[in-house]
Amino acid sequence: MSDSKKGLNTICTHTGEVQDEQFKGAISPLYMSTSYAFENVDVKRYPRYFNTPNQEALCKKVAALEHTEAGLIFGSGMAAVSTTLLAFLRAGDHIVLQNALYGGTFNLVNEEFDKYGIEYSFTDGLNPEDFKAKIKSNTKVIYIETPSNPLLKITDLAAVASIAKQHNLVSMIDNTFASPVNQNPADFGIDIIIHSATKYMGGHSDICAGAVASTEENIERIFHLAKNLGGSLSDQTVWLLERSMKTMGIRVRAQNENAQKMAEYLHNHDDITAVYYPGLLSHPDHELAKSQMNGFGGMLSFELNEAFDASIFQKSLELIKASMSLAGVESTMLSPSQTSHFLMGPEERERQGIKDGLIRFSVGIEESEDLIADIEQAIQKVKSQTIVEAN
Ligand SMILES: *Cc1c(COP(=O)(O)O)cnc(C)c1O
């Protein structure tokens, strides 16, 4: 059976194992060598050539999970993003990017692209027309991220892929928030799929890594730049990432289930004024999400009643941690206006609909009753303090 025909958890558990020919151990042996005897002049194994035994094996797992021919593993999500973008853009080219983007990607484009003479435009919205409107004669790449951070907006994968094909552009997606468990953009015609493996692929908040999945031809092109830029991942971490990905399917599905419960609980709560989660019927893009996602993911955000101080709410949480990172097995919350989107400034936040009371919730695998109890006691605490102050 070819790997792409196997089910998710079978791929997670088995695809891309390094066979232990010597001792027949159950798991992949770890090859830390930076030096390998020449087999022939073409195959020089070296960590920065992205071709050690553990790297090659893990690339196969990534490709199988994303239904693509090939994959590549990087030292961070941003190494994957930057290398992939620069592999397809040169001076004089133009790229269209969706307006709601991961901060690091936004900074890369905003702070670095002028230097390389690469032109860029951000869309005004996420509708197909918004992308079409920004395409110019020198546009080469269209770049999306769905669901978006932190408002979980959905971009239409098939529509963007078809716009890209019509205009002969390469379509790229940052698929980190969905993970390969919940969304496989290649099935909708998106050319290149990028992940921060620091998030759901790693899943335990102890790995920084990135991944790219695409055709052999595209991966070859990305590899040619990657070996020059040098953003490879240490084999020790490659090995740990493979171990982590064995449980990605069951972790993420548990997170989907918990997130749905949290979204419904918050949606029905009198002190919560808005909940953003594609799994809710009230989400404006619920039907679109349903048509292109296998699950609605473990990320959501919500707005506390404006009278409440969001930072008191967060400080009152006992089980859920206040943390910048996301997608670990442990639940975390943060206030985008005070952390991830602080540097954006109040006007731009306002324009993007990111209110001061907005809380981003990365739902873990804890028991849902315990998570709800923690949120409830924190709401009660902030509520009692608000009343005291009002008096
Ligand atoms: C974290 C993240 C990245 C960057 O990944 P690093 O591993 O931190 O370099 C890119 N895109 C999204 C959506 C992310 O959440």
Coordinates of C-alpha atoms and ligand atoms in Angstrom, one line a residue:
M1 CA 0.0 0.0 0.0
S2 CA 1.4 3.4 -0.9
D3 CA 1.8 5.8 2.1
S4 CA -0.5 8.4 0.7
K5 CA -3.4 5.8 0.8
K6 CA -2.9 5.0 4.4
G7 CA -5.0 6.6 7.1
L8 CA -3.8 9.6 9.2
N9 CA -2.7 7.8 12.3
T10 CA -1.0 5.0 10.4
I11 CA 1.1 7.7 8.5
C12 CA 1.8 9.5 11.8
T13 CA 3.0 6.3 13.5
H14 CA 4.9 4.5 10.7
T15 CA 5.7 6.5 7.6
G16 CA 9.2 7.7 7.3
E17 CA 10.8 5.5 9.9
V18 CA 14.5 4.9 9.7
Q19 CA 14.9 1.1 9.7
D20 CA 17.1 -0.3 12.4
E21 CA 18.8 -3.0 10.3
Q22 CA 21.4 -3.7 13.0
F23 CA 19.4 -4.4 16.1
K24 CA 15.8 -4.4 14.8
G25 CA 14.7 -1.9 17.4
A26 CA 11.1 -0.7 17.3
I27 CA 11.9 3.0 16.6
S28 CA 14.1 5.0 14.3
P29 CA 17.8 5.0 15.3
L30 CA 19.2 8.5 15.6
Y31 CA 22.2 9.3 13.3
M32 CA 24.1 12.3 14.6
S33 CA 26.9 12.0 12.1
T34 CA 27.9 15.1 10.2
S35 CA 30.3 13.1 8.1
Y36 CA 29.4 10.1 5.9
A37 CA 31.6 8.0 3.6
F38 CA 31.1 8.8 0.0
E39 CA 28.9 6.3 -1.7
N40 CA 29.3 8.0 -5.1
V41 CA 30.0 11.5 -6.1
D42 CA 26.3 12.6 -6.3
V43 CA 25.2 11.6 -2.8
K44 CA 27.1 13.6 -0.2
R45 CA 25.2 13.2 3.1
Y46 CA 25.6 16.2 5.3
P47 CA 23.1 17.9 7.8
R48 CA 23.0 21.2 5.9
Y49 CA 22.3 19.3 2.7
F50 CA 19.0 18.2 4.4
N51 CA 19.8 14.6 3.6
T52 CA 20.9 12.7 6.8
P53 CA 19.0 9.5 7.3
N54 CA 16.7 11.0 10.0
Q55 CA 16.0 14.1 7.9
E56 CA 15.2 12.1 4.8
A57 CA 12.9 9.8 6.7
L58 CA 10.9 12.7 8.4
C59 CA 10.5 14.5 5.0
K60 CA 8.6 11.4 3.8
K61 CA 6.2 11.6 6.8
V62 CA 5.6 15.3 6.1
A63 CA 4.9 14.6 2.4
A64 CA 2.6 11.7 3.1
L65 CA 0.6 13.8 5.7
E66 CA 0.1 16.7 3.3
H67 CA -0.6 14.4 0.2
T68 CA 2.3 15.8 -1.7
E69 CA 5.3 14.1 -3.5
A70 CA 8.0 15.5 -1.3
G71 CA 8.8 17.5 1.8
L72 CA 11.7 19.4 3.6
I73 CA 12.4 20.0 7.3
F74 CA 13.8 23.3 8.6
G75 CA 15.4 24.6 11.8
S76 CA 12.3 26.8 12.4
G77 CA 9.0 27.8 10.9
M78 CA 10.5 31.1 9.8
A79 CA 13.4 29.3 8.1
A80 CA 10.8 27.4 6.1
V81 CA 8.8 30.5 5.3
S82 CA 11.8 32.7 4.3
T83 CA 13.5 30.0 2.3
T84 CA 10.4 29.1 0.4
L85 CA 9.4 32.7 -0.4
L86 CA 12.9 33.6 -1.5
A87 CA 13.2 30.5 -3.6
F88 CA 10.3 31.7 -5.8
L89 CA 10.9 35.5 -5.8
R90 CA 13.7 37.6 -7.2
A91 CA 14.3 41.4 -7.7
G92 CA 11.5 42.9 -9.7
D93 CA 9.0 40.3 -8.8
H94 CA 5.8 41.0 -6.8
I95 CA 3.9 38.9 -4.3
V96 CA 0.3 39.2 -3.0
L97 CA -0.1 38.3 0.6
Q98 CA -3.3 38.1 2.6
N99 CA -3.6 40.9 5.2
A100 CA -4.0 38.7 8.3
L101 CA -0.6 37.0 8.6
Y102 CA 1.6 35.6 11.3
G103 CA 3.7 38.4 12.8
G104 CA 7.0 36.9 11.9
T105 CA 6.0 36.6 8.2
F106 CA 4.7 40.1 8.2
N107 CA 8.0 41.4 9.6
L108 CA 10.1 39.4 7.1
V109 CA 8.2 40.9 4.2
N110 CA 8.0 44.4 5.7
E111 CA 11.6 44.6 7.0
E112 CA 13.5 42.7 4.4
F113 CA 11.9 42.5 1.0
D114 CA 12.8 46.1 0.0
K115 CA 16.4 45.2 0.3
Y116 CA 16.0 42.4 -2.3
G117 CA 13.9 44.6 -4.6
I118 CA 10.9 42.3 -4.1
E119 CA 7.5 44.2 -4.4
Y120 CA 4.6 43.1 -2.2
S121 CA 0.9 43.9 -1.6
F122 CA -1.3 42.9 1.2
T123 CA -5.0 42.2 0.4
D124 CA -7.8 44.4 1.9
G125 CA -9.8 41.3 2.9
L126 CA -9.8 37.5 2.4
N127 CA -12.4 37.2 -0.4
P128 CA -11.2 35.9 -3.8
E129 CA -11.8 39.4 -5.3
D130 CA -9.4 40.8 -2.7
F131 CA -6.6 38.6 -4.0
K132 CA -7.5 39.3 -7.7
A133 CA -7.5 43.0 -7.1
K134 CA -3.8 43.0 -6.1
I135 CA -2.3 41.0 -8.9
K136 CA 0.0 42.9 -11.2
S137 CA 2.0 41.9 -14.3
N138 CA 5.0 41.0 -12.3
T139 CA 3.2 39.0 -9.6
K140 CA 4.7 35.6 -9.1
V141 CA 3.4 34.3 -5.8
I142 CA 0.1 34.4 -3.8
Y143 CA 0.5 33.7 -0.1
I144 CA -2.3 32.8 2.4
E145 CA -2.8 31.6 6.0
T146 CA -6.1 30.0 7.0
P147 CA -7.5 29.8 9.7
S148 CA -6.0 33.2 10.4
N149 CA -4.4 34.5 13.6
P150 CA -6.0 35.6 16.0
L151 CA -9.6 35.9 14.6
L152 CA -9.8 32.5 12.9
K153 CA -10.9 33.9 9.5
I154 CA -11.1 31.4 6.6
T155 CA -9.6 31.9 3.2
D156 CA -11.2 29.9 0.3
L157 CA -8.4 27.4 -0.7
A158 CA -9.9 26.3 -4.0
A159 CA -10.7 29.8 -5.1
V160 CA -7.2 31.1 -4.3
A161 CA -5.6 28.0 -6.1
S162 CA -7.7 28.7 -9.2
I163 CA -6.8 32.4 -9.2
A164 CA -3.1 31.4 -9.0
K165 CA -3.4 28.9 -11.9
Q166 CA -5.2 31.4 -14.1
H167 CA -2.5 34.0 -13.6
N168 CA 0.4 31.5 -13.6
L169 CA 1.4 32.2 -10.0
V170 CA 2.7 29.9 -7.3
S171 CA 0.2 29.5 -4.4
M172 CA 1.6 29.1 -0.9
I173 CA -0.1 28.6 2.4
D174 CA 1.0 28.7 6.0
N175 CA -1.0 25.7 7.2
T176 CA 0.3 25.8 10.8
F177 CA -3.0 26.7 12.6
A178 CA -4.9 23.8 11.0
S179 CA -2.1 21.2 11.0
P180 CA -2.0 18.4 8.4
V181 CA -4.7 16.7 10.5
N182 CA -7.3 19.3 9.8
Q183 CA -6.5 20.6 6.4
N184 CA -4.6 19.4 3.4
P185 CA -4.4 22.3 1.0
A186 CA -2.7 20.3 -1.8
D187 CA -6.1 18.5 -2.3
F188 CA -7.6 22.0 -3.2
G189 CA -4.8 22.8 -5.6
I190 CA -2.5 24.9 -3.4
D191 CA 1.1 24.4 -4.6
I192 CA 3.3 24.8 -1.5
I193 CA 2.3 24.0 2.1
I194 CA 4.4 25.5 4.9
H195 CA 4.3 24.6 8.7
S196 CA 5.8 25.9 11.8
A197 CA 6.5 22.4 13.2
T198 CA 7.0 24.2 16.5
K199 CA 3.3 24.1 16.9
Y200 CA 1.0 21.1 16.3
M201 CA 3.6 18.8 14.7
G202 CA 5.8 19.1 17.7
G203 CA 2.9 19.6 20.0
H204 CA 4.7 19.6 23.4
S205 CA 6.2 23.1 23.4
D206 CA 9.8 21.7 23.3
I207 CA 10.8 21.8 19.6
C208 CA 11.5 24.6 17.2
A209 CA 11.2 23.4 13.6
G210 CA 9.6 24.1 10.3
A211 CA 8.4 22.0 7.3
V212 CA 7.5 22.4 3.7
A213 CA 5.5 20.0 1.5
S214 CA 5.0 20.2 -2.3
T215 CA 6.0 18.5 -5.6
E216 CA 9.4 17.0 -6.1
E217 CA 10.2 19.9 -8.5
N218 CA 9.2 22.6 -6.1
I219 CA 11.0 21.0 -3.2
E220 CA 14.1 20.6 -5.3
R221 CA 14.0 24.4 -6.0
I222 CA 13.5 25.2 -2.4
F223 CA 16.3 22.9 -1.4
H224 CA 18.8 24.6 -3.7
L225 CA 18.3 27.8 -1.8
A226 CA 18.0 26.1 1.6
K227 CA 21.5 24.5 1.4
N228 CA 22.9 28.0 0.7
L229 CA 20.9 29.7 3.5
G230 CA 21.7 26.9 5.9
G231 CA 18.5 26.7 8.0
S232 CA 18.6 22.9 8.6
L233 CA 17.4 21.2 11.8
S234 CA 19.7 19.3 14.1
D235 CA 19.2 15.6 13.8
Q236 CA 18.5 15.3 17.5
T237 CA 15.5 17.5 17.1
V238 CA 14.5 15.7 13.8
W239 CA 14.4 12.5 15.8
L240 CA 12.3 14.1 18.6
L241 CA 10.0 15.7 16.0
E242 CA 9.4 12.2 14.4
R243 CA 8.6 10.9 17.9
S244 CA 6.2 13.7 18.5
M245 CA 4.4 13.3 15.2
K246 CA 3.5 9.8 15.9
T247 CA 0.8 11.1 18.3
M248 CA -0.1 14.2 16.2
G249 CA -3.4 12.6 14.9
I250 CA -4.7 11.7 18.3
R251 CA -3.5 14.9 20.0
V252 CA -5.0 17.2 17.4
R253 CA -8.3 15.4 17.2
A254 CA -8.6 15.6 21.0
Q255 CA -7.8 19.3 20.7
N256 CA -10.5 19.8 18.1
E257 CA -13.0 18.1 20.3
N258 CA -12.0 20.2 23.4
A259 CA -12.0 23.4 21.3
Q260 CA -15.5 22.8 20.1
K261 CA -16.7 22.3 23.7
M262 CA -14.8 25.5 24.8
A263 CA -16.3 27.5 21.9
E264 CA -19.8 26.4 22.7
Y265 CA -19.4 27.0 26.5
L266 CA -18.0 30.5 25.8
H267 CA -20.6 31.2 23.1
N268 CA -23.4 30.6 25.7
H269 CA -21.7 32.6 28.4
D270 CA -23.3 36.0 29.4
D271 CA -19.9 37.6 30.2
I272 CA -18.4 36.7 26.8
T273 CA -19.4 39.1 24.0
A274 CA -17.9 37.2 21.0
V275 CA -16.4 33.9 20.1
Y276 CA -14.4 33.3 17.0
Y277 CA -14.2 29.6 16.1
P278 CA -14.9 28.1 12.6
G279 CA -16.7 25.1 14.3
L280 CA -19.5 27.4 15.5
L281 CA -22.5 27.7 13.3
S282 CA -22.4 31.4 14.0
H283 CA -18.9 31.8 12.4
P284 CA -19.4 33.7 9.2
D285 CA -17.3 31.1 7.3
H286 CA -18.5 28.0 9.0
E287 CA -19.7 26.4 5.7
L288 CA -16.5 27.2 3.9
A289 CA -14.5 25.8 6.8
K290 CA -16.6 22.7 6.7
S291 CA -16.0 22.2 3.0
Q292 CA -12.2 22.4 3.2
M293 CA -11.2 21.3 6.7
N294 CA -11.3 17.8 8.3
G295 CA -11.6 19.3 11.7
F296 CA -12.0 22.9 13.0
G297 CA -8.7 23.0 15.0
G298 CA -7.6 23.7 18.5
M299 CA -7.4 27.5 18.3
L300 CA -10.1 30.0 19.1
S301 CA -10.5 33.5 20.4
F302 CA -13.1 35.3 22.4
E303 CA -13.9 38.8 23.8
L304 CA -14.5 39.4 27.4
N305 CA -17.2 41.8 28.4
E306 CA -15.6 45.2 27.9
A307 CA -16.1 46.2 31.5
F308 CA -13.6 43.5 32.6
D309 CA -9.9 43.8 32.7
A310 CA -8.5 41.1 30.4
S311 CA -5.2 41.0 32.3
I312 CA -6.9 40.4 35.6
F313 CA -8.8 37.6 33.9
Q314 CA -5.6 36.1 32.6
K315 CA -3.8 36.4 35.9
S316 CA -6.7 34.6 37.6
L317 CA -6.3 31.5 35.5
E318 CA -4.9 28.6 37.5
L319 CA -4.7 25.7 35.1
I320 CA -4.5 27.5 31.8
K321 CA -1.1 29.1 31.3
A322 CA -0.6 32.6 29.9
S323 CA 1.9 31.9 27.1
M324 CA 3.0 33.2 23.7
S325 CA 3.3 29.9 22.0
L326 CA 0.5 27.7 21.0
A327 CA -0.6 24.2 19.9
G328 CA 1.0 22.3 22.8
V329 CA -0.9 19.6 24.7
E330 CA -1.3 22.1 27.5
S331 CA -3.9 24.9 27.2
T332 CA -2.6 28.5 26.9
M333 CA -4.2 31.9 26.5
L334 CA -2.9 35.3 25.6
S335 CA -4.1 38.7 24.9
P336 CA -3.0 39.6 21.3
S337 CA -3.2 43.4 22.0
Q338 CA -0.7 43.0 24.8
T339 CA 1.6 40.4 23.2
S340 CA 1.6 39.0 19.6
H341 CA -0.1 42.1 18.1
F342 CA 1.2 44.8 20.5
L343 CA 3.8 46.3 18.1
M344 CA 1.1 46.7 15.5
G345 CA -0.3 49.7 17.4
P346 CA -3.9 50.5 18.4
E347 CA -5.1 51.8 15.0
E348 CA -4.0 48.9 13.0
R349 CA -5.4 46.5 15.6
E350 CA -8.7 48.4 15.5
R351 CA -8.7 48.1 11.7
Q352 CA -8.2 44.4 11.9
G353 CA -10.9 44.0 14.6
I354 CA -8.5 43.0 17.4
K355 CA -10.0 44.5 20.5
D356 CA -8.2 44.9 23.9
G357 CA -10.5 42.4 25.5
L358 CA -9.7 39.7 22.9
I359 CA -8.2 36.5 24.3
R360 CA -6.6 33.9 22.1
F361 CA -7.1 30.4 23.4
S362 CA -4.9 27.4 22.3
V363 CA -6.9 24.5 23.6
G364 CA -4.9 21.5 25.0
I365 CA -5.8 18.0 25.8
E366 CA -6.8 18.4 29.4
E367 CA -10.3 17.3 30.5
S368 CA -12.8 19.8 29.2
E369 CA -14.6 20.0 32.6
D370 CA -11.3 21.2 34.3
L371 CA -10.7 23.8 31.6
I372 CA -14.3 25.1 31.9
A373 CA -14.0 25.2 35.7
D374 CA -10.8 27.2 35.4
I375 CA -12.2 29.8 33.0
E376 CA -15.4 30.1 35.1
Q377 CA -13.5 30.8 38.3
A378 CA -11.3 33.4 36.5
I379 CA -14.4 35.1 35.1
Q380 CA -16.0 35.2 38.5
K381 CA -12.8 36.7 40.0
V382 CA -12.5 39.4 37.4
K383 CA -16.2 40.1 37.7
S384 CA -16.0 40.6 41.5
Q385 CA -13.0 42.9 41.2
T386 CA -14.7 44.9 38.5
I387 CA -17.7 45.5 40.8
V388 CA -15.5 46.4 43.7
E389 CA -13.8 49.0 41.5
A390 CA -17.0 50.4 40.2
N391 CA -18.2 51.0 43.8
Ligands
LIG1 C1 4.8 30.1 15.0 C2 4.4 30.4 13.7 C3 5.3 30.6 12.6 C4 6.8 30.7 12.8 O1 7.3 29.5 13.3 P1 8.7 29.4 14.2 O2 8.8 28.0 14.4 O3 8.4 30.2 15.4 O4 9.8 30.0 13.4 C5 4.8 30.8 11.3 N1 3.5 30.8 11.1 C6 2.6 30.6 12.1 C7 1.1 30.6 11.7 C8 3.0 30.4 13.4 O5 2.1 30.2 14.4

